[in-house]
Coordinates of C-alpha atoms in Angstrom, one line a residue:
M1 CA 155.5 132.9 65.8
Q2 CA 152.9 130.9 63.7
D3 CA 154.2 127.7 65.1
Q4 CA 153.7 129.2 68.6
Y5 CA 150.3 130.5 67.7
D6 CA 149.2 127.1 66.8
V7 CA 150.7 125.5 69.8
I8 CA 148.9 127.8 72.0
D9 CA 145.6 127.2 70.0
K10 CA 145.8 123.4 70.2
H11 CA 146.8 123.5 74.0
T12 CA 143.9 125.7 75.0
Q13 CA 141.5 123.9 73.0
S14 CA 142.5 120.6 74.7
G15 CA 141.7 122.3 78.1
L16 CA 138.2 123.3 76.5
D17 CA 137.5 119.6 75.6
L18 CA 138.7 118.6 79.1
V19 CA 136.1 120.8 80.7
E20 CA 133.4 119.5 78.2
R21 CA 134.1 115.9 79.2
Y22 CA 134.2 116.6 82.9
I23 CA 130.6 118.2 82.5
K24 CA 129.4 115.0 80.8
F25 CA 130.9 112.7 83.5
V26 CA 129.2 114.3 86.3
K27 CA 126.0 114.5 84.3
E28 CA 126.2 110.7 83.7
R29 CA 126.9 110.4 87.4
T30 CA 123.6 112.4 88.1
E31 CA 121.7 110.1 86.0
I32 CA 123.0 107.1 87.8
E33 CA 122.3 108.7 91.2
Q34 CA 118.8 109.6 90.1
S35 CA 118.1 106.1 88.7
Y36 CA 119.6 104.5 92.0
A37 CA 117.3 106.7 94.2
K38 CA 114.2 106.0 92.0
Q39 CA 114.8 102.1 92.2
L40 CA 115.3 102.5 96.0
R41 CA 112.0 104.5 96.4
N42 CA 110.2 101.9 94.2
L43 CA 111.6 99.1 96.4
T44 CA 110.6 100.7 99.6
K45 CA 107.0 101.2 98.0
K46 CA 107.0 97.8 97.2
Y47 CA 107.5 96.3 100.4
T48 CA 105.4 98.9 102.3
K49 CA 101.9 97.8 103.1
R50 CA 99.2 100.2 102.5
G51 CA 97.4 101.5 105.9
S52 CA 100.0 99.4 107.7
K53 CA 99.5 101.6 110.9
E54 CA 96.1 100.2 111.1
E55 CA 96.8 96.7 110.8
P56 CA 97.2 94.6 113.9
E57 CA 100.7 93.3 113.1
S58 CA 102.2 97.0 113.0
K59 CA 102.1 96.8 116.8
F60 CA 104.7 94.0 116.9
S61 CA 108.2 95.3 117.1
N62 CA 109.6 93.2 114.3
H63 CA 106.8 94.6 112.0
A64 CA 107.4 98.1 113.1
A65 CA 111.2 97.7 112.8
F66 CA 110.7 96.5 109.2
Q67 CA 108.5 99.6 108.6
D68 CA 111.2 101.7 110.1
I69 CA 113.6 100.2 107.7
L70 CA 111.7 101.1 104.7
N71 CA 111.4 104.8 105.9
E72 CA 115.1 105.0 106.5
M73 CA 115.8 103.6 103.1
N74 CA 113.2 106.1 101.3
D75 CA 115.2 109.1 103.2
Y76 CA 118.4 107.5 102.2
A77 CA 116.9 107.5 98.4
G78 CA 116.1 111.2 98.9
Q79 CA 119.9 112.0 100.0
R80 CA 120.8 110.5 96.7
E81 CA 118.4 112.6 94.8
V82 CA 120.1 115.8 96.7
I83 CA 123.5 114.5 95.5
A84 CA 122.4 114.3 91.9
E85 CA 120.7 117.8 92.1
N86 CA 123.7 119.5 93.9
M87 CA 125.8 118.3 91.1
M88 CA 124.0 119.1 88.3
T89 CA 123.2 122.8 89.6
G90 CA 126.6 123.2 91.3
I91 CA 128.9 121.6 88.7
C92 CA 127.2 120.9 85.5
V93 CA 125.2 123.9 85.1
E94 CA 128.0 126.4 86.4
L95 CA 130.6 124.7 84.7
T96 CA 128.7 125.1 81.3
K97 CA 128.2 128.8 81.8
Y98 CA 132.0 129.4 82.6
L99 CA 133.0 127.4 79.4
Q100 CA 130.6 129.5 77.3
D101 CA 132.5 132.5 78.7
L102 CA 136.1 130.9 78.4
K103 CA 135.3 130.1 75.0
G104 CA 134.4 133.8 74.1
E105 CA 137.5 134.9 75.9
R106 CA 139.9 132.6 74.2
K107 CA 138.3 133.3 70.9
T108 CA 138.8 137.3 71.3
H109 CA 142.6 136.8 72.5
L110 CA 143.4 134.5 69.4
A111 CA 141.4 137.0 67.3
D112 CA 143.7 139.8 68.6
A113 CA 146.9 137.9 68.2
K114 CA 145.9 136.8 64.5
K115 CA 144.9 140.6 63.8
A116 CA 148.4 141.9 65.0
Q117 CA 150.1 139.2 63.1
Q118 CA 148.4 140.2 59.9
S119 CA 149.0 143.9 60.6
L120 CA 152.9 143.1 60.9
E121 CA 152.9 140.9 57.8
A122 CA 151.1 143.7 55.9
S123 CA 153.8 146.2 57.0
L124 CA 156.5 144.0 56.2
K125 CA 155.0 143.8 52.5
Q126 CA 154.9 147.5 52.3
L127 CA 158.5 147.6 53.3
E128 CA 159.5 145.2 50.9
S129 CA 157.5 147.3 48.2
T130 CA 159.5 150.4 49.2
K131 CA 162.5 148.3 49.2
K132 CA 162.2 147.1 45.6
R133 CA 161.1 150.5 44.4
F134 CA 164.4 152.2 46.0
A135 CA 166.4 149.4 44.5
K136 CA 164.8 149.9 41.0
E137 CA 165.0 153.8 41.1
W138 CA 168.7 153.8 42.4
G139 CA 169.5 151.6 39.4
E140 CA 168.0 153.6 36.9
A141 CA 169.7 156.6 38.4
E142 CA 173.2 155.1 38.3
K143 CA 172.4 154.1 34.4
A144 CA 171.5 157.9 33.9
T145 CA 174.5 159.2 35.6
Q146 CA 176.6 156.9 33.7
H147 CA 174.9 158.0 30.4
A148 CA 175.5 161.6 31.1
E149 CA 179.1 161.2 31.7
K150 CA 179.7 159.1 28.5
T151 CA 177.8 161.8 26.5
E152 CA 179.7 164.6 28.1
A153 CA 183.1 162.8 27.1
D154 CA 181.8 162.3 23.7
V155 CA 183.4 164.8 21.5
N156 CA 180.7 164.4 18.9
A157 CA 177.8 165.2 21.5
T158 CA 176.4 168.5 21.3
K159 CA 176.2 170.7 24.3
L160 CA 172.0 170.4 24.1
D161 CA 172.6 166.5 24.4
V162 CA 175.0 166.8 27.0
E163 CA 172.7 169.2 28.9
K164 CA 169.7 166.8 28.3
A165 CA 171.6 163.8 29.7
K166 CA 172.7 165.8 32.8
Q167 CA 169.1 166.9 33.3
H168 CA 167.9 163.5 33.1
S169 CA 170.5 162.2 35.6
S170 CA 169.9 164.5 38.0
S171 CA 166.1 163.8 37.9
R172 CA 166.6 160.1 38.2
T173 CA 169.1 160.5 41.3
H174 CA 166.3 162.9 43.0
T175 CA 163.9 160.3 42.5
A176 CA 166.2 157.7 43.8
E177 CA 166.6 159.8 46.8
E178 CA 163.1 160.1 47.5
C179 CA 162.6 156.4 47.2
R180 CA 165.7 155.8 49.6
N181 CA 164.0 158.3 52.2
D182 CA 160.7 156.2 51.9
Y183 CA 162.6 152.8 52.2
A184 CA 164.2 154.3 55.1
A185 CA 161.0 155.6 56.9
Q186 CA 159.1 152.5 56.1
L187 CA 161.9 150.4 57.6
Q188 CA 161.7 152.4 60.8
K189 CA 158.0 152.1 61.0
Y190 CA 158.3 148.4 60.8
N191 CA 160.9 147.8 63.1
K192 CA 159.1 150.0 65.6
E193 CA 155.9 147.9 64.8
Q194 CA 157.9 144.7 64.9
S195 CA 159.4 145.6 68.1
H196 CA 155.9 146.6 69.7
F197 CA 154.5 143.0 68.3
Y198 CA 157.1 141.1 69.6
Y199 CA 157.8 142.9 72.9
T200 CA 154.6 144.2 74.0
E201 CA 151.4 143.2 72.0
I202 CA 151.9 139.4 71.5
P203 CA 153.2 139.1 75.2
Q204 CA 150.3 140.8 76.4
I205 CA 148.0 138.5 74.5
F206 CA 149.8 135.5 75.3
N207 CA 150.0 136.5 79.0
S208 CA 146.1 137.0 79.1
M209 CA 145.9 133.7 77.5
Q210 CA 148.1 132.3 80.1
K211 CA 146.1 133.8 82.8
L212 CA 142.8 132.6 81.3
E213 CA 144.3 128.9 81.1
E214 CA 145.5 129.0 84.7
T215 CA 141.9 130.3 85.7
R216 CA 140.3 127.6 83.6
I217 CA 142.4 125.0 85.6
R218 CA 141.9 126.4 88.8
R219 CA 138.1 126.6 88.4
L220 CA 138.3 123.0 87.0
A221 CA 140.0 121.9 90.0
E222 CA 137.2 123.6 92.2
G223 CA 135.0 121.3 90.1
Y224 CA 136.8 118.1 91.0
C225 CA 136.6 119.2 94.7
Q226 CA 132.9 119.9 94.7
F227 CA 132.4 116.3 93.2
S228 CA 133.5 115.1 96.6
E229 CA 132.2 117.8 98.9
M230 CA 128.6 117.7 97.6
E231 CA 128.5 113.8 98.6
K232 CA 130.5 114.6 102.1
R233 CA 127.5 117.3 102.9
V234 CA 125.0 114.6 102.9
M235 CA 127.2 111.8 104.6
P236 CA 125.9 113.0 108.1
I237 CA 122.1 112.5 106.9
I238 CA 123.0 109.1 105.4
S239 CA 124.9 107.9 108.5
K240 CA 121.7 108.8 110.6
C241 CA 119.6 106.8 108.0
L242 CA 121.9 103.9 108.2
E243 CA 122.0 104.4 112.2
G244 CA 118.3 104.3 112.1
I245 CA 118.3 101.2 110.3
S246 CA 120.4 99.7 113.1
S247 CA 118.6 101.1 115.9
A248 CA 115.3 99.5 114.2
G249 CA 117.1 96.2 114.4
G250 CA 117.9 96.9 118.1
K251 CA 114.4 97.8 119.1
T252 CA 112.9 94.5 118.1
N253 CA 111.9 92.6 121.2
E254 CA 110.9 89.1 120.7
K255 CA 109.4 88.7 124.3
Q256 CA 107.4 91.9 124.0
D257 CA 105.9 90.9 120.8
S258 CA 105.0 87.5 122.5
L259 CA 103.2 89.1 125.4
L260 CA 101.6 91.5 123.0
F261 CA 100.2 88.8 120.8
I262 CA 98.9 86.8 123.9
E263 CA 97.4 90.3 125.3
Q264 CA 95.7 90.7 121.9
H265 CA 94.1 87.3 121.7
K266 CA 93.6 86.2 125.3
S267 CA 89.9 85.0 125.6
G268 CA 89.1 85.6 129.4
F269 CA 87.4 82.1 129.5
E270 CA 88.3 80.2 132.8
R271 CA 90.1 77.0 132.5
P272 CA 87.4 74.1 132.6
A273 CA 86.7 71.9 135.6
D274 CA 87.9 68.4 136.0
V275 CA 86.0 65.8 134.3
E276 CA 83.8 63.8 136.8
F277 CA 83.8 59.9 137.1
E278 CA 80.7 58.5 135.5
D279 CA 80.1 55.0 137.3
Y280 CA 78.4 52.9 134.6
T281 CA 78.3 50.1 137.2
Q282 CA 74.9 51.9 138.6
G283 CA 73.1 50.9 135.6
I284 CA 74.0 53.8 133.1
K285 CA 74.3 52.4 129.7
P286 CA 77.6 53.9 127.9
A287 CA 76.8 55.6 124.7
T288 CA 79.8 54.4 123.1
S289 CA 82.5 51.7 123.0
D290 CA 85.9 52.8 124.6
L291 CA 87.6 50.3 122.5
S292 CA 86.6 52.0 119.1
L293 CA 88.7 54.6 117.7
Y294 CA 85.9 56.1 115.7
P295 CA 82.9 55.6 117.8
Q296 CA 79.5 56.1 116.6
R297 CA 77.6 58.9 118.6
V298 CA 75.4 61.8 118.6
R299 CA 77.0 65.3 119.2
P300 CA 75.5 68.4 120.3
K301 CA 75.4 71.4 118.1
L302 CA 78.9 73.1 118.6
W303 CA 78.8 76.9 119.2
P304 CA 80.3 79.3 118.4
F305 CA 81.3 77.8 115.7
S306 CA 79.1 76.1 112.9
K307 CA 79.8 73.1 110.7
K308 CA 80.1 75.2 107.5
T309 CA 80.5 79.1 108.5
K310 CA 81.3 81.1 111.4
P311 CA 78.8 83.1 113.3
P312 CA 78.2 86.7 112.1
A313 CA 79.9 89.4 113.9
A314 CA 77.5 91.3 116.6
E315 CA 77.4 94.9 117.0
D316 CA 78.0 94.4 120.7
F317 CA 81.1 92.1 119.9
S318 CA 79.2 89.3 121.9
H319 CA 80.5 86.8 119.3
L320 CA 84.1 87.4 120.8
P321 CA 85.5 85.9 123.9
P322 CA 85.2 88.0 126.9
E323 CA 88.5 89.5 127.3
Q324 CA 88.5 90.5 123.5
R325 CA 84.8 91.6 123.5
K326 CA 86.2 94.2 126.5
K327 CA 89.1 95.4 124.6
K328 CA 86.8 96.2 121.3
L329 CA 84.0 97.8 123.3
Q330 CA 86.7 100.0 125.0
A331 CA 88.4 100.7 121.8
K332 CA 84.9 101.7 120.4
I333 CA 84.1 103.9 123.4
D334 CA 87.4 105.8 122.8
D335 CA 86.7 106.5 119.3
I336 CA 83.4 107.6 120.1
T337 CA 84.7 109.9 122.8
K338 CA 87.4 111.3 120.3
E339 CA 84.3 112.1 117.8
L340 CA 82.3 113.5 120.5
T341 CA 85.1 115.9 121.8
K342 CA 85.6 117.1 118.1
A343 CA 82.0 117.6 117.7
Q344 CA 81.3 119.7 120.9
D345 CA 84.6 121.7 120.0
Q346 CA 82.9 122.5 116.5
S347 CA 79.6 123.3 118.3
E348 CA 81.3 125.8 120.8
A349 CA 83.1 127.4 117.6
L350 CA 79.8 127.8 115.9
E351 CA 78.1 129.2 118.8
K352 CA 81.1 131.9 119.5
M353 CA 80.8 132.8 115.6
K354 CA 77.0 133.2 116.1
G355 CA 77.7 135.5 118.7
V356 CA 80.1 137.4 117.0
Y357 CA 77.8 137.9 114.1
E358 CA 75.0 139.0 116.3
Q359 CA 77.1 141.7 117.8
T360 CA 78.7 142.7 114.3
P361 CA 76.2 141.9 111.6
Q362 CA 78.6 143.3 108.8
M363 CA 80.7 140.4 109.2
G364 CA 78.1 137.8 108.5
D365 CA 74.3 136.7 108.8
P366 CA 73.8 134.8 112.2
S367 CA 71.1 132.7 110.6
S368 CA 73.4 131.2 107.9
L369 CA 75.1 129.3 110.7
E370 CA 71.8 127.7 111.7
P371 CA 72.0 124.6 109.5
Q372 CA 75.7 123.7 110.7
I373 CA 74.6 124.4 114.2
Q374 CA 71.6 122.0 114.0
E375 CA 73.6 119.4 112.1
T376 CA 76.3 119.5 114.9
A377 CA 73.8 119.2 117.8
H378 CA 72.4 116.2 115.9
N379 CA 75.7 114.9 115.4
I380 CA 76.5 115.1 119.3
G381 CA 73.1 113.4 120.2
R382 CA 74.0 110.5 118.1
L383 CA 77.4 110.3 119.5
R384 CA 76.2 110.5 123.0
G385 CA 73.4 107.8 122.5
E386 CA 76.3 105.4 120.7
L387 CA 78.5 106.3 123.6
A388 CA 75.9 105.3 126.2
K389 CA 74.9 102.1 124.2
Y390 CA 78.6 101.1 124.3
E391 CA 79.2 101.8 127.7
T392 CA 76.2 99.9 128.8
W393 CA 77.6 96.7 126.9
L394 CA 80.7 97.3 128.6
A395 CA 79.3 97.3 131.9
E396 CA 77.5 94.1 131.0
A397 CA 80.6 92.6 130.0
I398 CA 82.6 93.4 133.1
G399 CA 79.7 92.8 135.5
G400 CA 78.6 89.4 133.6
E401 CA 82.1 88.1 133.3
E402 CA 82.0 86.2 136.7
S403 CA 78.6 84.4 135.9
A404 CA 79.7 83.6 132.5
N405 CA 82.6 81.8 133.7
A406 CA 81.0 80.1 136.0
F407 CA 78.4 78.9 133.6
N408 CA 81.4 77.7 131.5
N409 CA 83.0 75.6 134.5
N410 CA 79.5 74.0 135.2
L411 CA 78.6 73.4 131.5
Q412 CA 80.1 69.9 131.2
S413 CA 78.7 68.5 134.5
G414 CA 75.3 69.8 133.6
M415 CA 75.4 68.2 130.3
R416 CA 76.3 65.0 132.0
Q417 CA 73.5 65.2 134.4
S418 CA 71.3 65.9 131.7
T419 CA 72.3 63.1 129.5
R420 CA 71.5 60.6 132.5
E421 CA 68.0 62.1 132.6
N422 CA 67.7 61.7 128.8
E423 CA 66.5 65.4 128.9
Y424 CA 69.3 67.0 127.1
E425 CA 68.4 67.6 123.2
F426 CA 71.1 67.3 120.5
D427 CA 71.4 68.4 116.9
E428 CA 72.8 65.5 114.9
F429 CA 75.7 65.6 112.4
E430 CA 75.5 62.7 109.8
D431 CA 75.1 59.4 111.5
V432 CA 78.3 58.0 110.8
E433 CA 81.1 60.3 110.0
T434 CA 84.6 58.8 108.6
P435 CA 87.6 60.9 109.3
I436 CA 89.3 62.6 106.1
G437 CA 92.8 62.5 107.7
Q438 CA 95.3 62.4 110.6
C439 CA 97.1 65.0 112.1
T440 CA 99.6 65.6 115.0
A441 CA 99.1 68.3 117.5
L442 CA 102.2 70.5 117.4
Y443 CA 101.3 72.7 120.5
T444 CA 99.0 72.3 123.7
F445 CA 95.5 73.8 123.2
D446 CA 92.9 74.6 126.0
G447 CA 89.3 74.4 124.3
N448 CA 87.7 76.7 126.9
S449 CA 84.9 78.1 124.6
E450 CA 81.9 76.0 123.8
G451 CA 82.6 74.1 120.5
T452 CA 86.3 73.9 121.0
V453 CA 88.0 70.9 122.1
S454 CA 91.3 70.7 124.3
I455 CA 94.6 68.9 122.7
T456 CA 97.8 68.2 124.1
E457 CA 101.2 68.5 122.3
G458 CA 102.1 65.5 120.1
E459 CA 98.6 63.9 120.3
Q460 CA 97.4 62.2 117.4
L461 CA 94.0 63.3 116.2
S462 CA 91.6 62.4 113.4
V463 CA 90.8 65.2 111.0
M464 CA 86.9 65.6 110.7
E465 CA 86.4 68.6 108.7
D466 CA 89.2 70.8 107.0
D467 CA 89.8 74.4 107.7
K468 CA 87.1 76.6 105.8
G469 CA 89.5 79.5 105.4
D470 CA 88.4 80.9 109.0
G471 CA 91.4 79.2 110.6
W472 CA 89.7 76.4 112.4
M473 CA 89.3 72.7 111.7
R474 CA 87.2 70.1 113.4
V475 CA 89.0 67.0 114.8
L476 CA 88.2 64.0 117.0
R477 CA 90.5 62.8 119.8
A478 CA 91.0 59.0 120.7
S479 CA 88.8 59.6 123.9
G480 CA 85.8 60.3 121.7
E481 CA 86.0 64.1 122.4
E482 CA 85.3 66.2 119.1
G483 CA 85.7 69.9 118.4
Y484 CA 87.1 72.8 116.7
I485 CA 91.0 73.6 117.3
P486 CA 93.0 76.3 115.4
S487 CA 94.5 74.9 112.2
S488 CA 98.0 76.2 112.9
Y489 CA 98.4 74.2 116.1
V490 CA 98.5 70.8 114.1
N491 CA 100.6 69.3 111.4
V492 CA 98.3 67.2 109.2
N493 CA 99.8 63.8 108.0
Q494 CA 100.5 63.4 104.5

């Protein structure tokens, strides 16, 4: 019995140890998931631009697709957190509670078995004690009987001695019979207890422990299955995140991005007219030598670009090309219209509330709304004034576009005519400027606005002024034309 008790004790303890190991395993898995999710969130945060929705680049499909990928990855990280949370609450917490109950039940069953064993051992000791007493008393009774018989046979013994020996023998025999009866009763009791111990009590305890062990195994198996099921539950959402990433890549449209960029930066200037032939045989003295690569010449002041800084932004966006100016004005009008609508709705709500207060004074004081009503009315007036102002500028931009284009088309011929008559005034740069480098045109650029110069792809140019951080640089063509071009349109020769 003791061997079986120890074996069962050791086996059930190993089962408890396995449950504890599995709980620790799942806890470490949840820590890995949480760490992974945290790193993913930090990664998406690192590459997400603040205010990206307001940035011009966000309108391009390739930029928007990357932002969608970051959003999907953030959602993916959230699902890893869900897995960790579900495993912690559904497996670790529940198994920990179950383990405590299991330890308590096991301890109770082992204690009952030990108590039953101790009770049977105590009964056995009592049986051994009554047995020894019976054996002792029976031996004494036999000695007394033999002594009585010997005394009776002795001719020299008196009648009193014989009678006394017989009484002693009878007393010892009676005591031995009582011990024999006690031994028989104790033996019957022990056999009954032993039978109950081996056939009823211990089997019941061991059956309960077997049931407890089988329940532990089944509960642990459920925990094994939960380990997989909890991840399977979020797999549809994770699949949607991955599909969203693939969808973001599929939505990227290079042609649409190119057209959007062109639309955003379209200037609206008309292309310049052909350069007219200047006949120097009619007595006009050339200002420069055609054979000189870097001719000395006086140059008009370039606008809208200055030599050092760009012109300040105007409230009516007149510093922008016509097309860009119209877009900016229209966007401003849309924003003001939204604010005006919101202010008008607020004013209507305040007026309705004032009417309710006037009809039901207990709900509030109508005069308490006057400051808000006046402030709202003032705001509406201000917004209407701004709206009228920007609408006027937009009308001017649309109505004056044709005349502005006509002016740009005739600008070169007018300047040449003025030059012939020596009536055009020039603001000079330095008397002689030396190029600071050479560059090659990567793309063709049409310098439609004043201060710019047209270049063709592959053309060799002289760099007269570096990019000051505004994206433009001043160059000199071999023909003597000088002006500003986008810095990204050329490759500076090293």
